Coordinates of C-alpha atoms and ligand atoms in Angstrom, one line a residue:
M556 CA 27.6 -11.5 -19.9
S557 CA 24.1 -12.8 -19.2
G558 CA 22.0 -13.3 -16.2
G559 CA 21.5 -9.7 -15.4
N560 CA 17.8 -10.1 -15.9
A561 CA 17.6 -13.2 -13.7
I562 CA 19.2 -11.3 -10.9
R563 CA 16.9 -8.4 -11.3
G564 CA 13.9 -10.8 -11.3
T565 CA 14.7 -12.3 -8.0
R566 CA 15.2 -9.0 -6.2
V567 CA 12.3 -8.3 -4.0
G568 CA 11.0 -4.8 -3.4
A569 CA 12.9 -1.9 -2.2
G570 CA 15.9 -0.6 -3.9
P571 CA 18.8 0.4 -1.7
M572 CA 20.2 -3.1 -1.3
G573 CA 21.1 -3.8 -4.9
E574 CA 23.8 -1.2 -4.9
S575 CA 26.5 -2.9 -3.1
E576 CA 26.5 -6.2 -5.0
R577 CA 29.6 -5.4 -6.9
G578 CA 31.9 -8.1 -5.7
E579 CA 33.8 -5.8 -3.4
S580 CA 33.7 -7.0 0.1
A581 CA 32.2 -3.9 1.5
P582 CA 31.6 -4.4 5.2
R583 CA 28.0 -4.9 6.0
R584 CA 25.9 -5.1 9.1
R585 CA 22.6 -6.7 9.7
V586 CA 20.0 -4.7 11.6
S587 CA 16.9 -6.1 13.1
Y588 CA 13.5 -4.4 12.5
W589 CA 10.3 -5.3 14.1
C590 CA 6.8 -4.5 12.8
A591 CA 3.6 -4.1 14.9
N592 CA 2.8 -7.8 14.1
G593 CA 6.0 -8.9 15.7
H594 CA 7.7 -10.0 12.5
E595 CA 11.5 -9.6 12.5
S596 CA 13.3 -8.7 9.4
R597 CA 17.0 -8.3 9.2
P598 CA 18.1 -6.3 6.2
S599 CA 21.8 -5.7 5.9
F600 CA 23.4 -2.4 5.3
A601 CA 26.7 -1.1 4.2
A602 CA 28.6 -0.3 7.4
E603 CA 28.8 3.4 6.5
A604 CA 25.2 3.6 5.3
E605 CA 22.8 5.6 7.3
L606 CA 20.2 3.3 8.8
P607 CA 16.6 4.1 7.8
E608 CA 14.4 4.8 10.7
S609 CA 11.8 2.4 9.5
W610 CA 11.8 -0.6 7.2
D611 CA 8.8 -2.1 5.4
C612 CA 8.1 -5.5 6.8
P613 CA 8.6 -8.0 4.0
R614 CA 5.9 -10.2 5.4
C615 CA 3.0 -7.9 6.0
G616 CA 4.1 -4.6 4.6
L617 CA 3.8 -2.6 7.8
P618 CA 6.5 -0.2 8.8
A619 CA 9.0 -1.8 11.1
G620 CA 11.4 -0.1 13.6
Q621 CA 14.5 -1.0 15.4
D622 CA 12.9 -1.0 18.8
Q623 CA 11.2 -4.3 19.3
E624 CA 9.2 -2.9 22.3
K625 CA 7.8 0.0 20.3
P626 CA 7.3 -0.8 16.6
P627 CA 6.0 2.0 14.5
A628 CA 2.3 2.6 14.7
V629 CA 0.2 1.0 12.1
P630 CA -0.7 3.7 9.6
R631 CA -4.4 4.2 9.5
T632 CA -5.9 3.7 6.2
E633 CA -9.3 5.2 6.7
P634 CA -12.0 2.7 5.5
Y635 CA -14.7 5.3 6.1
K636 CA -13.5 7.4 3.3
S637 CA -13.8 4.8 0.7
H638 CA -17.0 3.6 2.2
L639 CA -18.4 7.1 2.1
A640 CA -17.3 7.5 -1.5
Y641 CA -19.0 4.2 -2.3
V642 CA -22.2 5.3 -0.7
K643 CA -22.0 8.6 -2.5
E644 CA -21.4 6.8 -5.7
R645 CA -24.4 4.6 -5.2
R646 CA -26.6 7.5 -4.2
S647 CA -25.8 9.5 -7.3
E648 CA -26.2 6.3 -9.3
S649 CA -29.8 5.8 -8.0
D650 CA -30.4 9.6 -8.5
G651 CA -29.4 9.1 -12.0
E652 CA -31.7 6.2 -12.3
A653 CA -34.6 8.2 -10.9
I654 CA -34.0 11.0 -13.4
L655 CA -33.9 8.4 -16.2
T656 CA -37.1 6.9 -15.1
E657 CA -38.7 10.2 -14.9
A658 CA -37.6 11.1 -18.3
L659 CA -38.9 7.8 -19.7
E660 CA -42.2 8.4 -18.0
K661 CA -42.5 11.8 -19.6
L662 CA -41.6 10.3 -22.9
R663 CA -44.3 7.6 -22.5
A664 CA -46.8 10.2 -21.4
R665 CA -46.1 12.2 -24.5
R666 CA -46.6 9.2 -26.8
E667 CA -49.9 8.5 -25.2
L668 CA -51.1 12.0 -26.1
Ligands
ZN1411 ZN1 5.1 -7.8 9.6

């Protein structure tokens, strides 16, 4: 038997779909999910499987829900945090520079003595 790797290579993303590919004709159903951007994705599930409340949109990665009118809210990734961290980083960097310059000046002063 070969080809297992090829199949694995073409599988995109989230896991629970690979399970039922055993050649048995397990009954499946397709369920539509919509994300906040209006993308529809229609993953299929085994008939007896419990439907996940949300599904990651394969196009934009946002969580998608079964209610087209009310897609799940876009999770807020707070840009301020990373910005603040960036600013902090820069500040401590320039602090470090100041300390370094000071030290160098002291060194020079000492040499001049
Ligand atoms: Zn989407």
